[in-house]
PDB file of C-alpha atoms in Angstrom:
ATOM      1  CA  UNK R1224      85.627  79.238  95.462  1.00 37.00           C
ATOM      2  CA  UNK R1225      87.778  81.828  94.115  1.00 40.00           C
ATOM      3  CA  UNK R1226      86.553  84.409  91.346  1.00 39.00           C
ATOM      4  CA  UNK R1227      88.838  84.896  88.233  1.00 44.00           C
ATOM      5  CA  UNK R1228      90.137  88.659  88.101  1.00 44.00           C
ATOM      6  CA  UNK R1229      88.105  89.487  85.305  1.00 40.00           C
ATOM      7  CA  UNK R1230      85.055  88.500  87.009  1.00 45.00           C
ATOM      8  CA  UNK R1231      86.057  89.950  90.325  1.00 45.00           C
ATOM      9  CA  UNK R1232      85.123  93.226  89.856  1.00 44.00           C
ATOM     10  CA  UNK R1233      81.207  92.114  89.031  1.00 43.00           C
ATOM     11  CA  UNK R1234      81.623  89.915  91.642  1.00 43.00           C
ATOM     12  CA  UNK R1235      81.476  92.972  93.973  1.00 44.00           C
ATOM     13  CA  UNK R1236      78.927  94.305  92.857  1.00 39.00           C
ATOM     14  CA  UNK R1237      76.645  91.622  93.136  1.00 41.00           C
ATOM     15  CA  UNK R1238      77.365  91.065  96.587  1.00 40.00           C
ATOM     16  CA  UNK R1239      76.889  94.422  97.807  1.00 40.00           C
ATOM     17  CA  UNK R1240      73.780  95.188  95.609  1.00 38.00           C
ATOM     18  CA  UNK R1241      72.645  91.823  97.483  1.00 39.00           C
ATOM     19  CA  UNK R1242      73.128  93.067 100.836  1.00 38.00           C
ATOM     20  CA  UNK R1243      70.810  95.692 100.692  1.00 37.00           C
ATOM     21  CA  UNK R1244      73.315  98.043 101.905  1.00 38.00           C
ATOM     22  CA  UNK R1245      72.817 101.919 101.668  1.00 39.00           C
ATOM     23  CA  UNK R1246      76.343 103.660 101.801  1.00 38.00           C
ATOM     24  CA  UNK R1247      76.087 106.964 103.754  1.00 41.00           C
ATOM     25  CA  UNK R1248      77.453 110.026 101.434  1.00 55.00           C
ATOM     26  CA  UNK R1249      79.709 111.012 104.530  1.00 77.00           C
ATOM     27  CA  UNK R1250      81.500 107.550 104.340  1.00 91.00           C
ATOM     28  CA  UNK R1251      84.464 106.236 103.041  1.00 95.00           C
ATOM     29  CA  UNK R1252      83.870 102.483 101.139  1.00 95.00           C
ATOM     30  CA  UNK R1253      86.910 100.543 101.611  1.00 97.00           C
ATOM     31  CA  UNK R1254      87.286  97.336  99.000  1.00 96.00           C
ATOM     32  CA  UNK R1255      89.797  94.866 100.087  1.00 97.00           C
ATOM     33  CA  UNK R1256      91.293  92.439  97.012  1.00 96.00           C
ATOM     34  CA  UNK R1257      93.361  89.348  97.466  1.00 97.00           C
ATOM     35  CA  UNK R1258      95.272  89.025  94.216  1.00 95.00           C
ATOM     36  CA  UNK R1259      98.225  86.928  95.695  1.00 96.00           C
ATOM     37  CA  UNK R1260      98.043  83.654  94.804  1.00 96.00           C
ATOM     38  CA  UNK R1261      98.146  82.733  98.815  1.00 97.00           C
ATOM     39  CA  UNK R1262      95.615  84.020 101.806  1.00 98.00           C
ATOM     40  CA  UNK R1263      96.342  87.034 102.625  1.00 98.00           C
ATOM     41  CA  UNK R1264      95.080  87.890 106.553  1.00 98.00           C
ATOM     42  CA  UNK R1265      94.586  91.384 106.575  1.00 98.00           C
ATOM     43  CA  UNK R1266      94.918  93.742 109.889  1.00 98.00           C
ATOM     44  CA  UNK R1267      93.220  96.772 110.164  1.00 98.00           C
ATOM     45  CA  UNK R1268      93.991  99.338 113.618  1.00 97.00           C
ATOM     46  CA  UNK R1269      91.454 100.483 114.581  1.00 97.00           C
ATOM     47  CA  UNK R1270      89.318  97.973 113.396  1.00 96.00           C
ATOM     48  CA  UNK R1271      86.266  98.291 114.408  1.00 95.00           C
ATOM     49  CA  UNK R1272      84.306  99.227 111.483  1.00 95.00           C
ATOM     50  CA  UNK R1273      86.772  96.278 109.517  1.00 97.00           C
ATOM     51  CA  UNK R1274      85.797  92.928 110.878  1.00 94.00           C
ATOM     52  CA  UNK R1275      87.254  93.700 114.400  1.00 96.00           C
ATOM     53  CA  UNK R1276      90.364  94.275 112.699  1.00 97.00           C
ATOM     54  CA  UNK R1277      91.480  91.075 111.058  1.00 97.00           C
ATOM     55  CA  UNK R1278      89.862  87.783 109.124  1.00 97.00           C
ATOM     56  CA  UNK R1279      91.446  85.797 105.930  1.00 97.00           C
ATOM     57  CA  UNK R1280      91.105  86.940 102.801  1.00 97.00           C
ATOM     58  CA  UNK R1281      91.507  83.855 100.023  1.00 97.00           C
ATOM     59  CA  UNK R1282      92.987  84.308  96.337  1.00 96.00           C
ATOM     60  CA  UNK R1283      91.153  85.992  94.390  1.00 94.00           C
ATOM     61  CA  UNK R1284      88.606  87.160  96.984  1.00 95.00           C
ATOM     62  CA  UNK R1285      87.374  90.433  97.496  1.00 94.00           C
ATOM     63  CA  UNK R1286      85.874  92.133 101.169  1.00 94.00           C
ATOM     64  CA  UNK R1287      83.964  95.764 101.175  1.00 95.00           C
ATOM     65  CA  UNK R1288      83.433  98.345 104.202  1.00 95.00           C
ATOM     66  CA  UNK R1289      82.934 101.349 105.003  1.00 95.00           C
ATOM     67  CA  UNK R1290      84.630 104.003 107.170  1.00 96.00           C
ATOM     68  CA  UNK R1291      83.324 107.209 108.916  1.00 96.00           C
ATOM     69  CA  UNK R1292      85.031 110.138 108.229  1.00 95.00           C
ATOM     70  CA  UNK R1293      87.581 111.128 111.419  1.00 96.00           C
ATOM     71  CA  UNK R1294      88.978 107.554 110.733  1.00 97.00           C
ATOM     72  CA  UNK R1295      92.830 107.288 110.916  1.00 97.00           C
ATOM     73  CA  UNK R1296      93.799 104.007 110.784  1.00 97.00           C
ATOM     74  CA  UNK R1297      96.374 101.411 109.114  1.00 98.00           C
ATOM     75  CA  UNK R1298      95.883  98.402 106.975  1.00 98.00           C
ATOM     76  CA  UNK R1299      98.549  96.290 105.682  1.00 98.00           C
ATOM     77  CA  UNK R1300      98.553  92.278 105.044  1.00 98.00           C
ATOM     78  CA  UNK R1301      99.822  89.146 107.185  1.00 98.00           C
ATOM     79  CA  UNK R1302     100.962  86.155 105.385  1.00 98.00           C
ATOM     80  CA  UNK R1303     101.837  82.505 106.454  1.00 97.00           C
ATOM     81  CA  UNK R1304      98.771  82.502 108.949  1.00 97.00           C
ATOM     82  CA  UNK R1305      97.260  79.886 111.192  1.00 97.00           C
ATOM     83  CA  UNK R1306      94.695  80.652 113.184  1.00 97.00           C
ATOM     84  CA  UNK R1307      92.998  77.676 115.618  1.00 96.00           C
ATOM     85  CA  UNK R1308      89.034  78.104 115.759  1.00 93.00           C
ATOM     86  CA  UNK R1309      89.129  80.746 118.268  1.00 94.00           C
ATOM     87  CA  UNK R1310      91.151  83.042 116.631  1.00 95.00           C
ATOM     88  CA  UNK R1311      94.548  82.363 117.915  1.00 96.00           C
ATOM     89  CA  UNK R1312      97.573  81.661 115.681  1.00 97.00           C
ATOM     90  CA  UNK R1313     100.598  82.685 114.334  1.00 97.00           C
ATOM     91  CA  UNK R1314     101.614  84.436 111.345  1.00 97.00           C
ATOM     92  CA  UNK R1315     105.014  84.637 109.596  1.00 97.00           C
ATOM     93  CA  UNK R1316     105.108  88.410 108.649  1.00 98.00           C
ATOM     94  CA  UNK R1317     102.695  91.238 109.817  1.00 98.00           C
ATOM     95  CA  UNK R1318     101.653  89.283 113.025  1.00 97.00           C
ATOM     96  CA  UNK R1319      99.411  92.030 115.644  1.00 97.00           C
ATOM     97  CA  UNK R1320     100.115  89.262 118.577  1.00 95.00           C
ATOM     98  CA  UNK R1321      98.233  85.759 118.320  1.00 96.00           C
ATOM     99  CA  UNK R1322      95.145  87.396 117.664  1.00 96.00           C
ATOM    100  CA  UNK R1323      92.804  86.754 114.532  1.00 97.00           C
ATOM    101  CA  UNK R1324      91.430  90.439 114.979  1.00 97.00           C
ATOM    102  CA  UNK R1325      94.076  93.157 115.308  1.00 96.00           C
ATOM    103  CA  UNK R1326      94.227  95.502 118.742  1.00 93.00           C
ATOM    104  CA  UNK R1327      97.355  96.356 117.343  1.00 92.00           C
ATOM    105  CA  UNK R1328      99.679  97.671 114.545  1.00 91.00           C
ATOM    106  CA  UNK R1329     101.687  94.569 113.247  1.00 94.00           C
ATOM    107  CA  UNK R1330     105.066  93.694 113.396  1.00 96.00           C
ATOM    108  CA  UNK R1331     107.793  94.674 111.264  1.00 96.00           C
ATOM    109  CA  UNK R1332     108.803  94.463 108.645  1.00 97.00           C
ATOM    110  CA  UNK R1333     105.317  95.126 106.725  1.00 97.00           C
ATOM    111  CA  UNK R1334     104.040  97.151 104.354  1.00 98.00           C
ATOM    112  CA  UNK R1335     101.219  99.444 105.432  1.00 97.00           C
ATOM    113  CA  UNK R1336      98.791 101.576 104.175  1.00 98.00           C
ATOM    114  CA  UNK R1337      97.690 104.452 106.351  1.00 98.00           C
ATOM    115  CA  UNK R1338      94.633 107.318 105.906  1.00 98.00           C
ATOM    116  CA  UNK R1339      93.713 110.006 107.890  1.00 98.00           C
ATOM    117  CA  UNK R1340      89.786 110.496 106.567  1.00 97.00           C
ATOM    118  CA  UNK R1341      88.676 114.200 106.434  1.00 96.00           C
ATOM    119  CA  UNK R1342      86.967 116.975 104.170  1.00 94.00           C
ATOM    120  CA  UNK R1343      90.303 116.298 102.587  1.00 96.00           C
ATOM    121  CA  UNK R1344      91.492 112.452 102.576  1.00 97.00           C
ATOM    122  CA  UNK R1345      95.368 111.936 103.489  1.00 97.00           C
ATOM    123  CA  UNK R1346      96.788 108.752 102.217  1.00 97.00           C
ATOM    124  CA  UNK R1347     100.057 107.214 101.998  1.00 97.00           C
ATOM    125  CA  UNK R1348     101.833 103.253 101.030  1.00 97.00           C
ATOM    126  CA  UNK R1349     104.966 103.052 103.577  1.00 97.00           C
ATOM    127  CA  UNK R1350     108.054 100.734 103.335  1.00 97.00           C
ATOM    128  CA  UNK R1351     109.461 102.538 106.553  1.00 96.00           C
ATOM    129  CA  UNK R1352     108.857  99.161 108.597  1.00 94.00           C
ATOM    130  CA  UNK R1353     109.948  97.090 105.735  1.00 97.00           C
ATOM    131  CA  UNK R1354     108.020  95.605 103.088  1.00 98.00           C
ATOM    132  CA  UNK R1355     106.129  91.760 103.486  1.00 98.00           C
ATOM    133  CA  UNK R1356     103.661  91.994 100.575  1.00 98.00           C
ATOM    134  CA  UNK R1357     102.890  94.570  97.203  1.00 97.00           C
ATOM    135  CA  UNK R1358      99.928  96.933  98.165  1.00 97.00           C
ATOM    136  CA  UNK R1359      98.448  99.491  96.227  1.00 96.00           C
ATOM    137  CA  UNK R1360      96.071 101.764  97.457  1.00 97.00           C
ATOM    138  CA  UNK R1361      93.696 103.298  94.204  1.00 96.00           C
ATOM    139  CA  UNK R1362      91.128 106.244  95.479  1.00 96.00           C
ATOM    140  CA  UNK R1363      88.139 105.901  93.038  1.00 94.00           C
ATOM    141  CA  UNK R1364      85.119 108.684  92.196  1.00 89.00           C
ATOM    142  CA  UNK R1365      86.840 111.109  94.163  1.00 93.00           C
ATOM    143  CA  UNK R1366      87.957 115.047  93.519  1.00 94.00           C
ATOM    144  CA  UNK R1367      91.442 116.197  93.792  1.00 92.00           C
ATOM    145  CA  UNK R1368      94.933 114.495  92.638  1.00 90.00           C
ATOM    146  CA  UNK R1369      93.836 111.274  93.785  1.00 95.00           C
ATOM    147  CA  UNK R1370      96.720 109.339  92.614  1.00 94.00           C
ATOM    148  CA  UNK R1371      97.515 105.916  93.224  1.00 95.00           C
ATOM    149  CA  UNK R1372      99.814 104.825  96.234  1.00 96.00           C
ATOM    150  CA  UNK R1373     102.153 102.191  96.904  1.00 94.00           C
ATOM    151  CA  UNK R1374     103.783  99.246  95.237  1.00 91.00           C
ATOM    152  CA  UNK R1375     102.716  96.905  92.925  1.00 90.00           C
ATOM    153  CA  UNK R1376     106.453  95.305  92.158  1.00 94.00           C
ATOM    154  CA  UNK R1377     107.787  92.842  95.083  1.00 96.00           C
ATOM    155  CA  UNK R1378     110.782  93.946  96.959  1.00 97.00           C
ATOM    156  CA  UNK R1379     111.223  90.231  98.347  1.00 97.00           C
ATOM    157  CA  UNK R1380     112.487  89.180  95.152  1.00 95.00           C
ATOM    158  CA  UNK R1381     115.752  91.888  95.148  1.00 95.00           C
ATOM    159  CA  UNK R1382     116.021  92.239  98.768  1.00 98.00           C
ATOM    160  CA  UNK R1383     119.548  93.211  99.788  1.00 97.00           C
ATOM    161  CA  UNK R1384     120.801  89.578 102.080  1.00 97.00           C
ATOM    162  CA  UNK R1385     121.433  91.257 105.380  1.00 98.00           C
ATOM    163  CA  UNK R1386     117.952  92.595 105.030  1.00 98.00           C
ATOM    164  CA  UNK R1387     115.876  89.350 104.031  1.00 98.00           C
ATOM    165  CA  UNK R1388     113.352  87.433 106.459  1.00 98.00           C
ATOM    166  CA  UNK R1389     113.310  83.648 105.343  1.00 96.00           C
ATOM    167  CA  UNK R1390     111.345  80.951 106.169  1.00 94.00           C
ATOM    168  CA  UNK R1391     111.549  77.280 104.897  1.00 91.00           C
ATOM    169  CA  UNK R1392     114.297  78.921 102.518  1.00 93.00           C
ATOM    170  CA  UNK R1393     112.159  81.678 100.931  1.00 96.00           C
ATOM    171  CA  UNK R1394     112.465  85.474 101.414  1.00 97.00           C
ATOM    172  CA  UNK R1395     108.927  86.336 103.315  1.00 98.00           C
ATOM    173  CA  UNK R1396     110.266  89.791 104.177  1.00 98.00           C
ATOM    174  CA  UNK R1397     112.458  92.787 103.655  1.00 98.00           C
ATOM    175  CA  UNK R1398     113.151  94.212 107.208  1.00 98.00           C
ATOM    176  CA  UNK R1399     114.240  98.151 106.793  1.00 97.00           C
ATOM    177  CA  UNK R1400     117.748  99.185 107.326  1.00 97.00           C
ATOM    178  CA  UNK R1401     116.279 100.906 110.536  1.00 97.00           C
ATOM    179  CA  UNK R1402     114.998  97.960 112.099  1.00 97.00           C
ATOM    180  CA  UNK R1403     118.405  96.054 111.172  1.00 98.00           C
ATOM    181  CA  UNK R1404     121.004  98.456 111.838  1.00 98.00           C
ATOM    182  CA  UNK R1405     119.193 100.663 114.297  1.00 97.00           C
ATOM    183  CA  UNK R1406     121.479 103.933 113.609  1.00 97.00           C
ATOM    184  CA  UNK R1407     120.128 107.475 113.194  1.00 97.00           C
ATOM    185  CA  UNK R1408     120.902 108.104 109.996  1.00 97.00           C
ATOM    186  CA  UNK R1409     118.924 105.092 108.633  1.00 97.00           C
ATOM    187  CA  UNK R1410     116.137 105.602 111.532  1.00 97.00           C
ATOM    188  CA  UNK R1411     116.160 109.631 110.696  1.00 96.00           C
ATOM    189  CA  UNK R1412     116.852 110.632 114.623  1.00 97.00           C
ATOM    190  CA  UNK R1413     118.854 112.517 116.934  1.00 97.00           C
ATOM    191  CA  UNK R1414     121.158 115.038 114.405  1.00 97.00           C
ATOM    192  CA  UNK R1415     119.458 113.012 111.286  1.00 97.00           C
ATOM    193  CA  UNK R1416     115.948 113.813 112.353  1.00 96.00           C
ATOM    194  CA  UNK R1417     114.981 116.620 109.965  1.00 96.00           C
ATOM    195  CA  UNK R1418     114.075 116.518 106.414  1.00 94.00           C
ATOM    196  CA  UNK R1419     117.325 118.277 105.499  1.00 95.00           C
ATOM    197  CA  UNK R1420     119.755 115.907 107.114  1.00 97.00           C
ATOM    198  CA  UNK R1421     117.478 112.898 106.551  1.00 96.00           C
ATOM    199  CA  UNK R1422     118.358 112.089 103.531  1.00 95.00           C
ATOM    200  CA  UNK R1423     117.850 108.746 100.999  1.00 96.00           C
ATOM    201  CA  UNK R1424     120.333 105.746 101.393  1.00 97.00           C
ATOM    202  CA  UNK R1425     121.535 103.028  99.412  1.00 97.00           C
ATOM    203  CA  UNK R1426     118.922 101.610 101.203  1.00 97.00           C
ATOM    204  CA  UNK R1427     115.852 103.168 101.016  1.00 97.00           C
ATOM    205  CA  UNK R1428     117.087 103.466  96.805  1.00 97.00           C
ATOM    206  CA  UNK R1429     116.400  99.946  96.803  1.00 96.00           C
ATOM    207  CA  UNK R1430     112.957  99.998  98.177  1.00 97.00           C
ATOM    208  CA  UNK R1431     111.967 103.404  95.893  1.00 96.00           C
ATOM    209  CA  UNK R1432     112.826 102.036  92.728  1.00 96.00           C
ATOM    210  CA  UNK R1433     110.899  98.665  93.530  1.00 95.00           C
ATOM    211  CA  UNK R1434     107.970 101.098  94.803  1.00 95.00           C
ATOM    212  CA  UNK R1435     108.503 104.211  93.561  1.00 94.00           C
ATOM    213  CA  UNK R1436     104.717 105.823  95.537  1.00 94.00           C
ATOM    214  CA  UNK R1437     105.435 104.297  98.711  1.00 96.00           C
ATOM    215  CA  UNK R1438     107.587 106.117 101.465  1.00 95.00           C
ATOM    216  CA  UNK R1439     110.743 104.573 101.729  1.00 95.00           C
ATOM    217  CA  UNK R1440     112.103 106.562 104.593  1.00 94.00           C
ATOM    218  CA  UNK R1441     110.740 109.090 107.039  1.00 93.00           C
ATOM    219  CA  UNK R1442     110.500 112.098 105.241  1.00 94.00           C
ATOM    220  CA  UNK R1443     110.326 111.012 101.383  1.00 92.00           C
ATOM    221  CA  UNK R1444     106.901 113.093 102.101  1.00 85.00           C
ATOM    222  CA  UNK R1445     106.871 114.594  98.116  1.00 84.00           C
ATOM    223  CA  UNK R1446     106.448 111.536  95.811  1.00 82.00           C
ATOM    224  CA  UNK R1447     104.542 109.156  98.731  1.00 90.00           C
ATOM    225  CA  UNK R1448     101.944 110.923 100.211  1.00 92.00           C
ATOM    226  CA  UNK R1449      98.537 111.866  98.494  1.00 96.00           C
ATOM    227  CA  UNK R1450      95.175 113.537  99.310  1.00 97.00           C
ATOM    228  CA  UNK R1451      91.859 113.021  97.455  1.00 97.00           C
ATOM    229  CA  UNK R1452      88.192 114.431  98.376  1.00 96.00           C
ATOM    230  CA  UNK R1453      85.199 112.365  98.512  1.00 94.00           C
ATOM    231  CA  UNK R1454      86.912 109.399  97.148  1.00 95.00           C
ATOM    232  CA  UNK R1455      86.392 105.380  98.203  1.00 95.00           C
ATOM    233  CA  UNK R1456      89.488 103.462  98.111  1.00 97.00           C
ATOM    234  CA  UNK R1457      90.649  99.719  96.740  1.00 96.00           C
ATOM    235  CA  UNK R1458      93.356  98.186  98.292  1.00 97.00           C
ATOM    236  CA  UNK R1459      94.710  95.560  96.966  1.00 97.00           C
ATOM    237  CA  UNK R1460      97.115  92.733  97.399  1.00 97.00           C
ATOM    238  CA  UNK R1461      99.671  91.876  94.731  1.00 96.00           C
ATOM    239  CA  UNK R1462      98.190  93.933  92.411  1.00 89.00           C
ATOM    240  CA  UNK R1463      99.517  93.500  88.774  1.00 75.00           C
ATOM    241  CA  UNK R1464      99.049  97.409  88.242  1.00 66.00           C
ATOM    242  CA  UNK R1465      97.261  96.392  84.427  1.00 68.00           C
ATOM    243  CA  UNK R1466      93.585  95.454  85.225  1.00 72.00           C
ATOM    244  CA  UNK R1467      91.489  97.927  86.474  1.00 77.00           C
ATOM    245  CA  UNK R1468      89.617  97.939  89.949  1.00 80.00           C
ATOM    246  CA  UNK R1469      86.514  99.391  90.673  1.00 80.00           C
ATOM    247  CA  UNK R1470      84.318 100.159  93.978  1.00 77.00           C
ATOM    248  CA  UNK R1471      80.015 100.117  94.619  1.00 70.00           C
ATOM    249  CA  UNK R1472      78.752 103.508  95.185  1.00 69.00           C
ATOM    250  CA  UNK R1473      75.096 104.799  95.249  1.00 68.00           C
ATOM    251  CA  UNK R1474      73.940 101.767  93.554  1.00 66.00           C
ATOM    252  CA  UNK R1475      76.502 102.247  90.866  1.00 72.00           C
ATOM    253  CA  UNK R1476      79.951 100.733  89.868  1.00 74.00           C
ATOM    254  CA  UNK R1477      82.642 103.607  89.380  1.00 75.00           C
ATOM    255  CA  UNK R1478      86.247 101.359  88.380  1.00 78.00           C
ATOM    256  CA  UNK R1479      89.660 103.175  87.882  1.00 74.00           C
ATOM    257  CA  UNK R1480      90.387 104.471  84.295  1.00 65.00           C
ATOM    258  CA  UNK R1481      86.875 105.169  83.560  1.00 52.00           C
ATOM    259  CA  UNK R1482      84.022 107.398  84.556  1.00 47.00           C
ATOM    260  CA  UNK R1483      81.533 105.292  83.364  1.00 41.00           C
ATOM    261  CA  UNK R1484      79.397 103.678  85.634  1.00 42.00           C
ATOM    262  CA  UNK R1485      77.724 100.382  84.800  1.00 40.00           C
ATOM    263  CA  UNK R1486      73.763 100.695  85.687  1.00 42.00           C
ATOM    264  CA  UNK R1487      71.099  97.776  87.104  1.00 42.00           C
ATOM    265  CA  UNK R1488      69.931  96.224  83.994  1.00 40.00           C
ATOM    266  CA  UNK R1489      74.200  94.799  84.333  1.00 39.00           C
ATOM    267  CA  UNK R1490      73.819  93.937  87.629  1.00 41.00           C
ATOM    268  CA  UNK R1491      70.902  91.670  86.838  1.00 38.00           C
ATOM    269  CA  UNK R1492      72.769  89.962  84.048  1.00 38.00           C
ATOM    270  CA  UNK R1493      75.934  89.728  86.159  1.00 36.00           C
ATOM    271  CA  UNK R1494      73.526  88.378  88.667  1.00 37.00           C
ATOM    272  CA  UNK R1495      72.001  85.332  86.399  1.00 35.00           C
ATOM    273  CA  UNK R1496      75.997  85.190  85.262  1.00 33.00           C
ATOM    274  CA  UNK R1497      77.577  84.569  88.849  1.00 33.00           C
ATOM    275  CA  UNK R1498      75.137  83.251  91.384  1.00 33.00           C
ATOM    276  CA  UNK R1499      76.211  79.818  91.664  1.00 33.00           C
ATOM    277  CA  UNK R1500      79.872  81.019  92.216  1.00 31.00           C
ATOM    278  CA  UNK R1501      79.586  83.674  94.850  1.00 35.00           C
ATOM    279  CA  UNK R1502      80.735  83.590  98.175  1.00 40.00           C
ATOM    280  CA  UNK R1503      80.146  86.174 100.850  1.00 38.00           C
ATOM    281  CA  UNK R1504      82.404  87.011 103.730  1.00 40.00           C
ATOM    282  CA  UNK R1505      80.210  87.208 106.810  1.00 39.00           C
TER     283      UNK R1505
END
């Protein structure tokens, strides 16, 4: 059963409160949100401390883990998914193989978010393989700029024709002019592969002012990349960049806008509130 948006974020806090889980002060907590109005099959390289690295995420449905730091890993979303009983399917965009659990990145073109977990977090949104589905990555309770990444508009719905992916008639996908044309200037190699001769195309214009924190080419390094200490991090699908999202942290809730933290005697009210509604991902 899905959980409404406003009731999402108590929603995860419950189940983690639940679990009994105690979050180690070195680790990163991750919160995955499904906000699309489709499943959403997320892949995660490497994914061993995500699920293996893949599972289905439902509308309105919400995942949480955590992440040691020295992780370096990407996440982005799969879409038009199905998977037989033993994990082997086929997916429309994103695809890492036939494989339910990633071993691999996925295939272009998707949109990815990528971190590189250290003293000092490194975080990025990037449209350089194309774009499949809005992500936005928001670092919560951290120290540092800690700004949020990536794209919360969908670049399906004004991607250029030779660049579309259709299926059944619909745009699924915005391939990069990289992947289509496969020259250097749009791939930024050979004489184009420096910052200075790399430059942004009528191209990569498109997919900036659509997403305008996510890389749209190689080296549009000053307005896509980010760094935040400390922090845990909500992705989350299709995001309508208005409601806030928030993350469970030494049996506390810490949300985005706010640094006010909502204490037990909530939980236990959320908890009469929600129980017959809650599902757990296992």
């Amino acid at each position: 059963m899905a959980i409404n948006d406003f009731l999402l974020p108590l929603f995860l806090t419950l189940v983690i409160a639940s679990s009994g889980a105690r979050w180690a002060e070195c680790a990163r907590i991750f919160t995955i949100v499904n906000s699309c109005k489709e499943t959403v099959w997320p892949g995660i390289t490497p994914g061993d401390n995500f699920n293996g690295g893949g599972f289905a995420l439902k509308s309105g449905q919400s995942i949480v883990f955590k992440a040691p730091v020295g992780w370096s890993g990407r996440i982005w979303g799969r879409s038009g998914c199905k998977f037989d009983k033993k994990g082997n399917g086929t997916c429309q965009t994103g695809a890492c193989g036939t494989a339910l659990q990633c071993g691999a990145s996925g295939a272009t073109p998707a949109t990815l978010a990528e971190f590189t977990l250290a003293q000092l977090d490194f975080y990025d949104v990037s449209l350089v393989d194309g774009f499949n589905l809005p992500v936005t990555v928001t670092p919560i309770n951290g120290k540092g700029n800690c700004s949020v990444a990536g794209c919360d508009g969908d670049m399906r719905a004004s991607c250029p024709s030779e660049l579309a992916v259709k299926a059944n008639g619909k745009v699924v996908a915005c391939r990069s002019a990289c992947d289509v044309f496969n020259t250097d200037e749009y791939c930024c190699r050979g004489v184009y592969g420096n910052p200075r001769t790399c430059q942004p195309t009528y191209y990569s214009k498109k997919f900036k002012q659509v997403c305008p924190t996510a890389y749209s080419y190689a080296y549009d390094d000053p307005s896509s990349i980010f760094t935040c200490s400390g922090t845990d991090y909500v992705i989350t699908f299709c995001s309508s960049g208005k409601r806030p999202v928030c993350t469970y942290h030494n049996n506390k809730l810490f949300c985005s806008g706010s640094k006010s933290m909502i204490n037990r005697r909530w939980h236990v009210m959320i908890a009469v509130v929600l129980t017959a509604t809650l599902w757990i991902i296992s």
